[in-house]
Amino acid sequence: MAIAKAERLMNLALCLMNTRRPVSKRELRASIEAYHEVTSDDSFNRMFERDKDDLRELGLVIDTVENLDGEFGYLARRDRNRLPDIALDPEEAAALALAAKVWQQARLAEAASGALQKLRAAGVPFEDTHSALEPRIPTPEPAFEALMLATRERRAVAFDYRKANAVRPEPRQVEPWALECWRGHWYLAGYDRDRGAVRVFRLSRISGRVKARGAFTAEVPAHVDVRETVARWAGEGATTTATIRLRRDSGYPLRARAVATTPVDADWDELEVPYGHGLDAWLAEFGPDVVVMAPQELRTEVLDRLRAVAKG
């Protein structure tokens, strides 16, 4: 469906840019094959208005002209849709070339390569630099592409999600705001409709197919900092600490995060770790190797999670 829409938008843009006079909706409907499949006038009018808005959002300047008969025509004048000369310094060109190399496993790889070819055709110099170390952003998660498209098109999605301490996944309805790779994992930040709050989801914990839902209902923030949100839920930058006991020679990720470590006996160490949202889920992953000493609310949360796992 996404390919069919892209082809329809491209044909509409070509029609509007390659005519010397304003073209009416009636003429465009007869000229563009994709519109032939729409039998209802109301459906065509809605589709055409959406397509026109999408092209304008992409940057195409479309003029609306009314003729003597009161009929509206549309025209995309070439002089108003011509890009200015592109001038990039060597550092900017190198940054773009590097960015294009990053997307190797995603669907964006082809688009990035095509963009570089167009810039080269416009006279922008690019050097094919090869290095023993080249950046990559892997996107192995099956949900990545569907969520990327939904984020761009501002469509809500539904998927099954398994929390870190859960045995089985549970359904979620989310309005996706932003995707970001953090510490080797992809995360989605968005508005969870069922919980009525902002949530962060790790893509590797999404199971099954991502299903499209309706348009957004919650107000999207002007800036969504996924890393800051993930870090906050993971306890990064926390202003308080929790006291835990950790079995000797275990839990090395916890030890790396600890701000203080004190030996207790031959089997246990006592650690002070940053305390933030999501710490209970993380501690529960270590099972019997961790005992929460304080605060009491964290101890209760971890015990509740472990009991839920035990019950299945």
PDB file of C-alpha atoms in Angstrom:
ATOM      1  CA  MET A   1       0.000   0.000   0.000  1.00  0.00           C
ATOM      2  CA  ALA A   2       2.861   2.386   0.813  1.00  0.00           C
ATOM      3  CA  ILE A   3       4.408   1.761  -2.627  1.00  0.00           C
ATOM      4  CA  ALA A   4       1.071   2.361  -4.385  1.00  0.00           C
ATOM      5  CA  LYS A   5       0.592   5.651  -2.543  1.00  0.00           C
ATOM      6  CA  ALA A   6       4.138   6.785  -3.345  1.00  0.00           C
ATOM      7  CA  GLU A   7       3.571   6.017  -7.026  1.00  0.00           C
ATOM      8  CA  ARG A   8       0.263   7.920  -6.978  1.00  0.00           C
ATOM      9  CA  LEU A   9       1.887  10.967  -5.371  1.00  0.00           C
ATOM     10  CA  MET A  10       4.719  10.867  -7.891  1.00  0.00           C
ATOM     11  CA  ASN A  11       2.275  10.751 -10.826  1.00  0.00           C
ATOM     12  CA  LEU A  12       0.265  13.632  -9.375  1.00  0.00           C
ATOM     13  CA  ALA A  13       3.408  15.709  -8.867  1.00  0.00           C
ATOM     14  CA  LEU A  14       4.524  15.029 -12.456  1.00  0.00           C
ATOM     15  CA  CYS A  15       1.124  16.043 -13.826  1.00  0.00           C
ATOM     16  CA  LEU A  16       1.109  19.291 -11.855  1.00  0.00           C
ATOM     17  CA  MET A  17       4.673  20.183 -12.825  1.00  0.00           C
ATOM     18  CA  ASN A  18       4.442  19.332 -16.522  1.00  0.00           C
ATOM     19  CA  THR A  19       1.422  21.388 -17.494  1.00  0.00           C
ATOM     20  CA  ARG A  20       1.391  24.980 -18.699  1.00  0.00           C
ATOM     21  CA  ARG A  21      -2.083  25.730 -17.353  1.00  0.00           C
ATOM     22  CA  PRO A  22      -3.995  24.877 -14.164  1.00  0.00           C
ATOM     23  CA  VAL A  23      -5.481  21.376 -14.295  1.00  0.00           C
ATOM     24  CA  SER A  24      -8.845  20.584 -12.701  1.00  0.00           C
ATOM     25  CA  LYS A  25      -9.550  17.648 -10.409  1.00  0.00           C
ATOM     26  CA  ARG A  26     -11.688  16.169 -13.146  1.00  0.00           C
ATOM     27  CA  GLU A  27      -8.782  16.202 -15.587  1.00  0.00           C
ATOM     28  CA  LEU A  28      -6.361  14.814 -13.015  1.00  0.00           C
ATOM     29  CA  ARG A  29      -8.755  11.992 -12.190  1.00  0.00           C
ATOM     30  CA  ALA A  30      -8.910  11.041 -15.847  1.00  0.00           C
ATOM     31  CA  SER A  31      -5.116  11.309 -16.328  1.00  0.00           C
ATOM     32  CA  ILE A  32      -3.800   9.376 -13.307  1.00  0.00           C
ATOM     33  CA  GLU A  33      -4.434   5.644 -13.468  1.00  0.00           C
ATOM     34  CA  ALA A  34      -4.514   5.147  -9.697  1.00  0.00           C
ATOM     35  CA  TYR A  35      -7.561   7.416  -9.486  1.00  0.00           C
ATOM     36  CA  HIS A  36      -9.470   5.253 -11.981  1.00  0.00           C
ATOM     37  CA  GLU A  37      -9.979   2.615  -9.288  1.00  0.00           C
ATOM     38  CA  VAL A  38     -11.902   5.082  -7.100  1.00  0.00           C
ATOM     39  CA  THR A  39     -15.558   4.870  -8.114  1.00  0.00           C
ATOM     40  CA  SER A  40     -17.095   7.233  -5.555  1.00  0.00           C
ATOM     41  CA  ASP A  41     -16.779  10.991  -6.095  1.00  0.00           C
ATOM     42  CA  ASP A  42     -16.566  11.588  -2.341  1.00  0.00           C
ATOM     43  CA  SER A  43     -13.810   9.008  -1.956  1.00  0.00           C
ATOM     44  CA  PHE A  44     -11.858  10.536  -4.818  1.00  0.00           C
ATOM     45  CA  ASN A  45     -12.223  14.045  -3.409  1.00  0.00           C
ATOM     46  CA  ARG A  46     -10.935  12.923  -0.009  1.00  0.00           C
ATOM     47  CA  MET A  47      -8.042  11.017  -1.572  1.00  0.00           C
ATOM     48  CA  PHE A  48      -7.093  13.941  -3.809  1.00  0.00           C
ATOM     49  CA  GLU A  49      -7.124  16.423  -0.921  1.00  0.00           C
ATOM     50  CA  ARG A  50      -4.937  14.096   1.165  1.00  0.00           C
ATOM     51  CA  ASP A  51      -2.535  13.629  -1.737  1.00  0.00           C
ATOM     52  CA  LYS A  52      -2.353  17.365  -2.331  1.00  0.00           C
ATOM     53  CA  ASP A  53      -1.663  18.003   1.368  1.00  0.00           C
ATOM     54  CA  ASP A  54       1.021  15.305   1.398  1.00  0.00           C
ATOM     55  CA  LEU A  55       2.799  16.864  -1.581  1.00  0.00           C
ATOM     56  CA  ARG A  56       2.697  20.279   0.040  1.00  0.00           C
ATOM     57  CA  GLU A  57       4.069  18.801   3.253  1.00  0.00           C
ATOM     58  CA  LEU A  58       6.930  17.351   1.207  1.00  0.00           C
ATOM     59  CA  GLY A  59       7.722  20.845  -0.037  1.00  0.00           C
ATOM     60  CA  LEU A  60       5.933  21.053  -3.401  1.00  0.00           C
ATOM     61  CA  VAL A  61       4.418  24.489  -4.002  1.00  0.00           C
ATOM     62  CA  ILE A  62       0.963  23.990  -5.560  1.00  0.00           C
ATOM     63  CA  ASP A  63      -1.031  26.997  -6.799  1.00  0.00           C
ATOM     64  CA  THR A  64      -4.823  26.927  -6.797  1.00  0.00           C
ATOM     65  CA  VAL A  65      -6.428  28.977  -9.582  1.00  0.00           C
ATOM     66  CA  GLU A  66     -10.142  29.617 -10.182  1.00  0.00           C
ATOM     67  CA  ASN A  67     -11.268  29.972 -13.819  1.00  0.00           C
ATOM     68  CA  LEU A  68     -14.162  31.974 -15.215  1.00  0.00           C
ATOM     69  CA  ASP A  69     -16.574  29.064 -14.752  1.00  0.00           C
ATOM     70  CA  GLY A  70     -15.803  28.862 -11.042  1.00  0.00           C
ATOM     71  CA  GLU A  71     -13.853  25.614 -11.409  1.00  0.00           C
ATOM     72  CA  PHE A  72     -10.571  25.287  -9.536  1.00  0.00           C
ATOM     73  CA  GLY A  73      -7.384  24.188 -11.236  1.00  0.00           C
ATOM     74  CA  TYR A  74      -4.006  23.221  -9.819  1.00  0.00           C
ATOM     75  CA  LEU A  75      -0.502  23.923 -11.018  1.00  0.00           C
ATOM     76  CA  ALA A  76       3.019  23.425  -9.648  1.00  0.00           C
ATOM     77  CA  ARG A  77       5.127  26.047 -11.398  1.00  0.00           C
ATOM     78  CA  ARG A  78       8.674  24.935 -12.081  1.00  0.00           C
ATOM     79  CA  ASP A  79      10.181  28.289 -11.221  1.00  0.00           C
ATOM     80  CA  ARG A  80       8.624  28.051  -7.726  1.00  0.00           C
ATOM     81  CA  ASN A  81       9.696  24.454  -7.216  1.00  0.00           C
ATOM     82  CA  ARG A  82      13.297  24.690  -8.319  1.00  0.00           C
ATOM     83  CA  LEU A  83      15.894  24.030  -5.643  1.00  0.00           C
ATOM     84  CA  PRO A  84      18.626  26.636  -5.218  1.00  0.00           C
ATOM     85  CA  ASP A  85      22.194  25.730  -6.024  1.00  0.00           C
ATOM     86  CA  ILE A  86      23.591  23.355  -3.419  1.00  0.00           C
ATOM     87  CA  ALA A  87      26.916  24.366  -1.933  1.00  0.00           C
ATOM     88  CA  LEU A  88      28.477  22.133   0.698  1.00  0.00           C
ATOM     89  CA  ASP A  89      31.909  22.502   2.188  1.00  0.00           C
ATOM     90  CA  PRO A  90      34.127  19.372   2.405  1.00  0.00           C
ATOM     91  CA  GLU A  91      33.175  18.735   6.044  1.00  0.00           C
ATOM     92  CA  GLU A  92      29.425  18.861   5.298  1.00  0.00           C
ATOM     93  CA  ALA A  93      29.819  16.581   2.256  1.00  0.00           C
ATOM     94  CA  ALA A  94      31.834  14.103   4.314  1.00  0.00           C
ATOM     95  CA  ALA A  95      29.157  14.099   7.039  1.00  0.00           C
ATOM     96  CA  LEU A  96      26.422  13.319   4.488  1.00  0.00           C
ATOM     97  CA  ALA A  97      28.479  10.540   2.921  1.00  0.00           C
ATOM     98  CA  LEU A  98      29.112   9.075   6.369  1.00  0.00           C
ATOM     99  CA  ALA A  99      25.421   9.249   7.263  1.00  0.00           C
ATOM    100  CA  ALA A 100      24.502   7.419   4.049  1.00  0.00           C
ATOM    101  CA  LYS A 101      26.880   4.576   4.957  1.00  0.00           C
ATOM    102  CA  VAL A 102      25.345   4.164   8.395  1.00  0.00           C
ATOM    103  CA  TRP A 103      22.013   2.775   7.151  1.00  0.00           C
ATOM    104  CA  GLN A 104      23.162  -0.565   5.784  1.00  0.00           C
ATOM    105  CA  GLN A 105      20.470  -2.978   6.939  1.00  0.00           C
ATOM    106  CA  ALA A 106      17.467  -0.669   6.845  1.00  0.00           C
ATOM    107  CA  ARG A 107      15.145   0.163   4.006  1.00  0.00           C
ATOM    108  CA  LEU A 108      16.630   3.671   4.053  1.00  0.00           C
ATOM    109  CA  ALA A 109      19.872   2.381   2.487  1.00  0.00           C
ATOM    110  CA  GLU A 110      18.472   2.676  -1.053  1.00  0.00           C
ATOM    111  CA  ALA A 111      17.062   6.153  -0.403  1.00  0.00           C
ATOM    112  CA  ALA A 112      20.351   7.327   1.084  1.00  0.00           C
ATOM    113  CA  SER A 113      22.276   6.033  -1.924  1.00  0.00           C
ATOM    114  CA  GLY A 114      19.846   7.742  -4.306  1.00  0.00           C
ATOM    115  CA  ALA A 115      20.167  11.025  -2.431  1.00  0.00           C
ATOM    116  CA  LEU A 116      23.937  10.961  -2.796  1.00  0.00           C
ATOM    117  CA  GLN A 117      23.635  10.289  -6.529  1.00  0.00           C
ATOM    118  CA  LYS A 118      21.361  13.315  -6.936  1.00  0.00           C
ATOM    119  CA  LEU A 119      23.777  15.522  -4.997  1.00  0.00           C
ATOM    120  CA  ARG A 120      26.678  14.317  -7.147  1.00  0.00           C
ATOM    121  CA  ALA A 121      24.638  15.125 -10.251  1.00  0.00           C
ATOM    122  CA  ALA A 122      24.124  18.626  -8.866  1.00  0.00           C
ATOM    123  CA  GLY A 123      27.877  19.086  -8.653  1.00  0.00           C
ATOM    124  CA  VAL A 124      28.462  18.350  -4.978  1.00  0.00           C
ATOM    125  CA  PRO A 125      31.815  16.553  -4.612  1.00  0.00           C
ATOM    126  CA  PHE A 126      31.835  13.340  -2.611  1.00  0.00           C
ATOM    127  CA  GLU A 127      34.844  11.155  -1.990  1.00  0.00           C
ATOM    128  CA  ASP A 128      34.361   7.436  -1.500  1.00  0.00           C
ATOM    129  CA  THR A 129      36.296   7.082   1.713  1.00  0.00           C
ATOM    130  CA  HIS A 130      36.893   3.582   3.031  1.00  0.00           C
ATOM    131  CA  SER A 131      38.072   2.857   6.520  1.00  0.00           C
ATOM    132  CA  ALA A 132      38.859  -0.215   8.532  1.00  0.00           C
ATOM    133  CA  LEU A 133      36.173   0.977  10.943  1.00  0.00           C
ATOM    134  CA  GLU A 134      32.888   2.054   9.388  1.00  0.00           C
ATOM    135  CA  PRO A 135      29.699   2.942  11.270  1.00  0.00           C
ATOM    136  CA  ARG A 136      26.627   0.741  11.050  1.00  0.00           C
ATOM    137  CA  ILE A 137      23.145   1.034  12.517  1.00  0.00           C
ATOM    138  CA  PRO A 138      21.761  -2.510  12.472  1.00  0.00           C
ATOM    139  CA  THR A 139      17.983  -2.894  12.390  1.00  0.00           C
ATOM    140  CA  PRO A 140      17.383  -6.627  12.898  1.00  0.00           C
ATOM    141  CA  GLU A 141      14.070  -6.176  14.723  1.00  0.00           C
ATOM    142  CA  PRO A 142      11.118  -7.076  12.436  1.00  0.00           C
ATOM    143  CA  ALA A 143       9.050  -4.259  13.970  1.00  0.00           C
ATOM    144  CA  PHE A 144      11.500  -1.519  12.944  1.00  0.00           C
ATOM    145  CA  GLU A 145      10.220  -0.740   9.465  1.00  0.00           C
ATOM    146  CA  ALA A 146       6.525  -0.739  10.387  1.00  0.00           C
ATOM    147  CA  LEU A 147       7.184   1.537  13.375  1.00  0.00           C
ATOM    148  CA  MET A 148       9.373   3.851  11.316  1.00  0.00           C
ATOM    149  CA  LEU A 149       6.595   4.310   8.753  1.00  0.00           C
ATOM    150  CA  ALA A 150       3.942   4.757  11.458  1.00  0.00           C
ATOM    151  CA  THR A 151       6.098   7.370  13.202  1.00  0.00           C
ATOM    152  CA  ARG A 152       6.574   9.300   9.987  1.00  0.00           C
ATOM    153  CA  GLU A 153       2.909   9.099   8.992  1.00  0.00           C
ATOM    154  CA  ARG A 154       1.632   9.744  12.540  1.00  0.00           C
ATOM    155  CA  ARG A 155      -0.454   6.602  12.777  1.00  0.00           C
ATOM    156  CA  ALA A 156      -1.136   4.695  15.984  1.00  0.00           C
ATOM    157  CA  VAL A 157      -0.102   1.043  16.148  1.00  0.00           C
ATOM    158  CA  ALA A 158      -0.970  -2.084  18.113  1.00  0.00           C
ATOM    159  CA  PHE A 159       1.478  -4.850  19.015  1.00  0.00           C
ATOM    160  CA  ASP A 160       2.204  -7.507  21.618  1.00  0.00           C
ATOM    161  CA  TYR A 161       4.936  -6.521  24.064  1.00  0.00           C
ATOM    162  CA  ARG A 162       6.748  -8.612  26.658  1.00  0.00           C
ATOM    163  CA  LYS A 163       8.091  -6.689  29.619  1.00  0.00           C
ATOM    164  CA  ALA A 164      11.483  -7.594  31.023  1.00  0.00           C
ATOM    165  CA  ASN A 165      10.044  -9.566  33.922  1.00  0.00           C
ATOM    166  CA  ALA A 166       6.979 -11.012  32.178  1.00  0.00           C
ATOM    167  CA  VAL A 167       6.524 -14.573  30.960  1.00  0.00           C
ATOM    168  CA  ARG A 168       4.058 -13.720  28.189  1.00  0.00           C
ATOM    169  CA  PRO A 169       3.538 -10.618  26.036  1.00  0.00           C
ATOM    170  CA  GLU A 170       0.523  -8.376  26.467  1.00  0.00           C
ATOM    171  CA  PRO A 171      -1.259  -6.168  23.887  1.00  0.00           C
ATOM    172  CA  ARG A 172      -0.352  -2.488  23.653  1.00  0.00           C
ATOM    173  CA  GLN A 173      -1.841   0.412  21.683  1.00  0.00           C
ATOM    174  CA  VAL A 174       0.736   3.127  21.114  1.00  0.00           C
ATOM    175  CA  GLU A 175       1.048   6.424  19.275  1.00  0.00           C
ATOM    176  CA  PRO A 176       4.693   6.256  18.136  1.00  0.00           C
ATOM    177  CA  TRP A 177       6.659   9.500  18.445  1.00  0.00           C
ATOM    178  CA  ALA A 178      10.322   8.662  17.851  1.00  0.00           C
ATOM    179  CA  LEU A 179      12.765   5.789  17.317  1.00  0.00           C
ATOM    180  CA  GLU A 180      16.338   5.808  18.528  1.00  0.00           C
ATOM    181  CA  CYS A 181      19.239   3.418  18.913  1.00  0.00           C
ATOM    182  CA  TRP A 182      20.728   3.494  22.428  1.00  0.00           C
ATOM    183  CA  ARG A 183      23.494   1.233  23.716  1.00  0.00           C
ATOM    184  CA  GLY A 184      23.038  -1.209  20.832  1.00  0.00           C
ATOM    185  CA  HIS A 185      19.252  -1.525  21.125  1.00  0.00           C
ATOM    186  CA  TRP A 186      16.390   0.202  19.311  1.00  0.00           C
ATOM    187  CA  TYR A 187      13.735   1.918  21.420  1.00  0.00           C
ATOM    188  CA  LEU A 188      10.371   3.467  20.614  1.00  0.00           C
ATOM    189  CA  ALA A 189       9.015   6.401  22.616  1.00  0.00           C
ATOM    190  CA  GLY A 190       5.327   7.189  22.388  1.00  0.00           C
ATOM    191  CA  TYR A 191       1.967   7.584  24.065  1.00  0.00           C
ATOM    192  CA  ASP A 192       0.509   4.381  25.506  1.00  0.00           C
ATOM    193  CA  ARG A 193      -3.263   4.694  25.015  1.00  0.00           C
ATOM    194  CA  ASP A 194      -4.162   1.969  27.515  1.00  0.00           C
ATOM    195  CA  ARG A 195      -2.081   3.526  30.288  1.00  0.00           C
ATOM    196  CA  GLY A 196      -2.657   7.133  29.284  1.00  0.00           C
ATOM    197  CA  ALA A 197       1.015   8.030  29.654  1.00  0.00           C
ATOM    198  CA  VAL A 198       4.349   8.263  27.847  1.00  0.00           C
ATOM    199  CA  ARG A 199       6.158   4.931  27.612  1.00  0.00           C
ATOM    200  CA  VAL A 200       9.346   3.561  26.067  1.00  0.00           C
ATOM    201  CA  PHE A 201       9.446   0.161  24.344  1.00  0.00           C
ATOM    202  CA  ARG A 202      12.456  -1.923  23.397  1.00  0.00           C
ATOM    203  CA  LEU A 203      11.867  -3.237  19.879  1.00  0.00           C
ATOM    204  CA  SER A 204      13.434  -6.633  20.568  1.00  0.00           C
ATOM    205  CA  ARG A 205      10.602  -7.304  23.049  1.00  0.00           C
ATOM    206  CA  ILE A 206       7.863  -6.727  20.470  1.00  0.00           C
ATOM    207  CA  SER A 207       6.433  -9.992  19.171  1.00  0.00           C
ATOM    208  CA  GLY A 208       4.231 -10.663  16.186  1.00  0.00           C
ATOM    209  CA  ARG A 209       3.069  -8.164  13.593  1.00  0.00           C
ATOM    210  CA  VAL A 210       2.712  -4.433  14.164  1.00  0.00           C
ATOM    211  CA  LYS A 211      -0.842  -3.452  13.180  1.00  0.00           C
ATOM    212  CA  ALA A 212      -1.831   0.032  12.041  1.00  0.00           C
ATOM    213  CA  ARG A 213      -4.541   1.900  13.909  1.00  0.00           C
ATOM    214  CA  GLY A 214      -6.059   5.392  13.655  1.00  0.00           C
ATOM    215  CA  ALA A 215      -4.476   8.820  13.761  1.00  0.00           C
ATOM    216  CA  PHE A 216      -2.835  10.341  16.830  1.00  0.00           C
ATOM    217  CA  THR A 217      -5.042  11.616  19.646  1.00  0.00           C
ATOM    218  CA  ALA A 218      -2.451  12.835  22.159  1.00  0.00           C
ATOM    219  CA  GLU A 219      -0.470  16.024  21.632  1.00  0.00           C
ATOM    220  CA  VAL A 220       3.014  15.273  20.344  1.00  0.00           C
ATOM    221  CA  PRO A 221       5.811  17.154  22.139  1.00  0.00           C
ATOM    222  CA  ALA A 222       7.894  19.540  20.041  1.00  0.00           C
ATOM    223  CA  HIS A 223      10.978  17.479  20.924  1.00  0.00           C
ATOM    224  CA  VAL A 224      11.113  13.830  21.971  1.00  0.00           C
ATOM    225  CA  ASP A 225      14.429  12.833  23.569  1.00  0.00           C
ATOM    226  CA  VAL A 226      14.281   9.043  23.464  1.00  0.00           C
ATOM    227  CA  ARG A 227      17.684   8.567  25.075  1.00  0.00           C
ATOM    228  CA  GLU A 228      16.809  10.809  27.992  1.00  0.00           C
ATOM    229  CA  THR A 229      13.498   8.999  28.455  1.00  0.00           C
ATOM    230  CA  VAL A 230      15.093   5.548  28.283  1.00  0.00           C
ATOM    231  CA  ALA A 231      17.870   6.649  30.622  1.00  0.00           C
ATOM    232  CA  ARG A 232      15.347   7.981  33.121  1.00  0.00           C
ATOM    233  CA  TRP A 233      13.405   4.722  33.121  1.00  0.00           C
ATOM    234  CA  ALA A 234      16.655   2.779  33.455  1.00  0.00           C
ATOM    235  CA  GLY A 235      17.756   4.816  36.436  1.00  0.00           C
ATOM    236  CA  GLU A 236      20.355   6.919  34.581  1.00  0.00           C
ATOM    237  CA  GLY A 237      20.820  10.343  36.106  1.00  0.00           C
ATOM    238  CA  ALA A 238      18.833   9.396  39.206  1.00  0.00           C
ATOM    239  CA  THR A 239      19.223  11.662  42.233  1.00  0.00           C
ATOM    240  CA  THR A 240      18.701   8.881  44.808  1.00  0.00           C
ATOM    241  CA  THR A 241      20.190   5.426  45.333  1.00  0.00           C
ATOM    242  CA  ALA A 242      18.955   2.018  46.395  1.00  0.00           C
ATOM    243  CA  THR A 243      20.776  -0.442  48.638  1.00  0.00           C
ATOM    244  CA  ILE A 244      20.952  -4.005  47.382  1.00  0.00           C
ATOM    245  CA  ARG A 245      22.855  -7.140  48.244  1.00  0.00           C
ATOM    246  CA  LEU A 246      24.382  -8.968  45.315  1.00  0.00           C
ATOM    247  CA  ARG A 247      25.752 -12.476  45.287  1.00  0.00           C
ATOM    248  CA  ARG A 248      29.526 -12.565  44.870  1.00  0.00           C
ATOM    249  CA  ASP A 249      30.787 -13.059  41.279  1.00  0.00           C
ATOM    250  CA  SER A 250      27.393 -12.226  39.723  1.00  0.00           C
ATOM    251  CA  GLY A 251      25.464  -9.238  38.380  1.00  0.00           C
ATOM    252  CA  TYR A 252      28.364  -7.497  36.654  1.00  0.00           C
ATOM    253  CA  PRO A 253      26.112  -4.907  34.908  1.00  0.00           C
ATOM    254  CA  LEU A 254      24.885  -3.871  38.362  1.00  0.00           C
ATOM    255  CA  ARG A 255      28.421  -3.676  39.668  1.00  0.00           C
ATOM    256  CA  ALA A 256      29.397  -1.423  36.786  1.00  0.00           C
ATOM    257  CA  ARG A 257      26.566   0.981  37.701  1.00  0.00           C
ATOM    258  CA  ALA A 258      27.177   0.937  41.453  1.00  0.00           C
ATOM    259  CA  VAL A 259      28.360   4.124  43.144  1.00  0.00           C
ATOM    260  CA  ALA A 260      29.634   2.160  46.160  1.00  0.00           C
ATOM    261  CA  THR A 261      30.396  -1.507  46.869  1.00  0.00           C
ATOM    262  CA  THR A 262      31.024  -3.013  50.321  1.00  0.00           C
ATOM    263  CA  PRO A 263      31.818  -6.703  51.008  1.00  0.00           C
ATOM    264  CA  VAL A 264      29.380  -8.291  53.497  1.00  0.00           C
ATOM    265  CA  ASP A 265      30.683 -11.859  53.778  1.00  0.00           C
ATOM    266  CA  ALA A 266      32.104 -14.615  51.604  1.00  0.00           C
ATOM    267  CA  ASP A 267      28.886 -14.823  49.545  1.00  0.00           C
ATOM    268  CA  TRP A 268      27.427 -11.307  49.354  1.00  0.00           C
ATOM    269  CA  ASP A 269      28.368  -7.706  48.554  1.00  0.00           C
ATOM    270  CA  GLU A 270      26.306  -4.630  49.367  1.00  0.00           C
ATOM    271  CA  LEU A 271      25.892  -2.067  46.565  1.00  0.00           C
ATOM    272  CA  GLU A 272      24.497   1.431  46.245  1.00  0.00           C
ATOM    273  CA  VAL A 273      22.941   1.768  42.770  1.00  0.00           C
ATOM    274  CA  PRO A 274      21.119   4.706  41.087  1.00  0.00           C
ATOM    275  CA  TYR A 275      17.401   4.472  41.782  1.00  0.00           C
ATOM    276  CA  GLY A 276      15.047   5.510  38.989  1.00  0.00           C
ATOM    277  CA  HIS A 277      12.017   4.308  37.066  1.00  0.00           C
ATOM    278  CA  GLY A 278      12.346   0.739  35.854  1.00  0.00           C
ATOM    279  CA  LEU A 279      14.980  -0.343  38.384  1.00  0.00           C
ATOM    280  CA  ASP A 280      12.564  -2.902  39.853  1.00  0.00           C
ATOM    281  CA  ALA A 281      12.196  -4.641  36.480  1.00  0.00           C
ATOM    282  CA  TRP A 282      15.956  -4.698  35.982  1.00  0.00           C
ATOM    283  CA  LEU A 283      16.681  -6.097  39.449  1.00  0.00           C
ATOM    284  CA  ALA A 284      14.028  -8.781  38.996  1.00  0.00           C
ATOM    285  CA  GLU A 285      15.972 -10.112  36.005  1.00  0.00           C
ATOM    286  CA  PHE A 286      18.782 -11.213  38.350  1.00  0.00           C
ATOM    287  CA  GLY A 287      16.425 -13.417  40.374  1.00  0.00           C
ATOM    288  CA  PRO A 288      17.901 -14.956  43.571  1.00  0.00           C
ATOM    289  CA  ASP A 289      21.255 -13.217  43.077  1.00  0.00           C
ATOM    290  CA  VAL A 290      19.794  -9.878  44.263  1.00  0.00           C
ATOM    291  CA  VAL A 291      18.173  -8.892  47.556  1.00  0.00           C
ATOM    292  CA  VAL A 292      16.803  -5.363  47.913  1.00  0.00           C
ATOM    293  CA  MET A 293      17.551  -3.835  51.296  1.00  0.00           C
ATOM    294  CA  ALA A 294      16.169  -0.306  50.793  1.00  0.00           C
ATOM    295  CA  PRO A 295      13.995   1.528  50.055  1.00  0.00           C
ATOM    296  CA  GLN A 296      11.040  -0.601  51.121  1.00  0.00           C
ATOM    297  CA  GLU A 297       8.906   0.426  48.122  1.00  0.00           C
ATOM    298  CA  LEU A 298      11.544  -0.915  45.727  1.00  0.00           C
ATOM    299  CA  ARG A 299      11.794  -4.152  47.712  1.00  0.00           C
ATOM    300  CA  THR A 300       8.022  -4.592  47.488  1.00  0.00           C
ATOM    301  CA  GLU A 301       7.987  -3.899  43.730  1.00  0.00           C
ATOM    302  CA  VAL A 302      10.720  -6.458  43.034  1.00  0.00           C
ATOM    303  CA  LEU A 303       9.013  -9.106  45.186  1.00  0.00           C
ATOM    304  CA  ASP A 304       5.700  -8.487  43.404  1.00  0.00           C
ATOM    305  CA  ARG A 305       7.378  -8.966  40.037  1.00  0.00           C
ATOM    306  CA  LEU A 306       9.087 -12.181  41.114  1.00  0.00           C
ATOM    307  CA  ARG A 307       5.815 -13.564  42.502  1.00  0.00           C
ATOM    308  CA  ALA A 308       4.042 -12.731  39.221  1.00  0.00           C
ATOM    309  CA  VAL A 309       6.718 -14.629  37.273  1.00  0.00           C
ATOM    310  CA  ALA A 310       6.486 -17.594  39.628  1.00  0.00           C
ATOM    311  CA  LYS A 311       2.720 -17.785  39.133  1.00  0.00           C
ATOM    312  CA  GLY A 312       3.177 -17.719  35.348  1.00  0.00           C
TER     313      GLY A 312
END
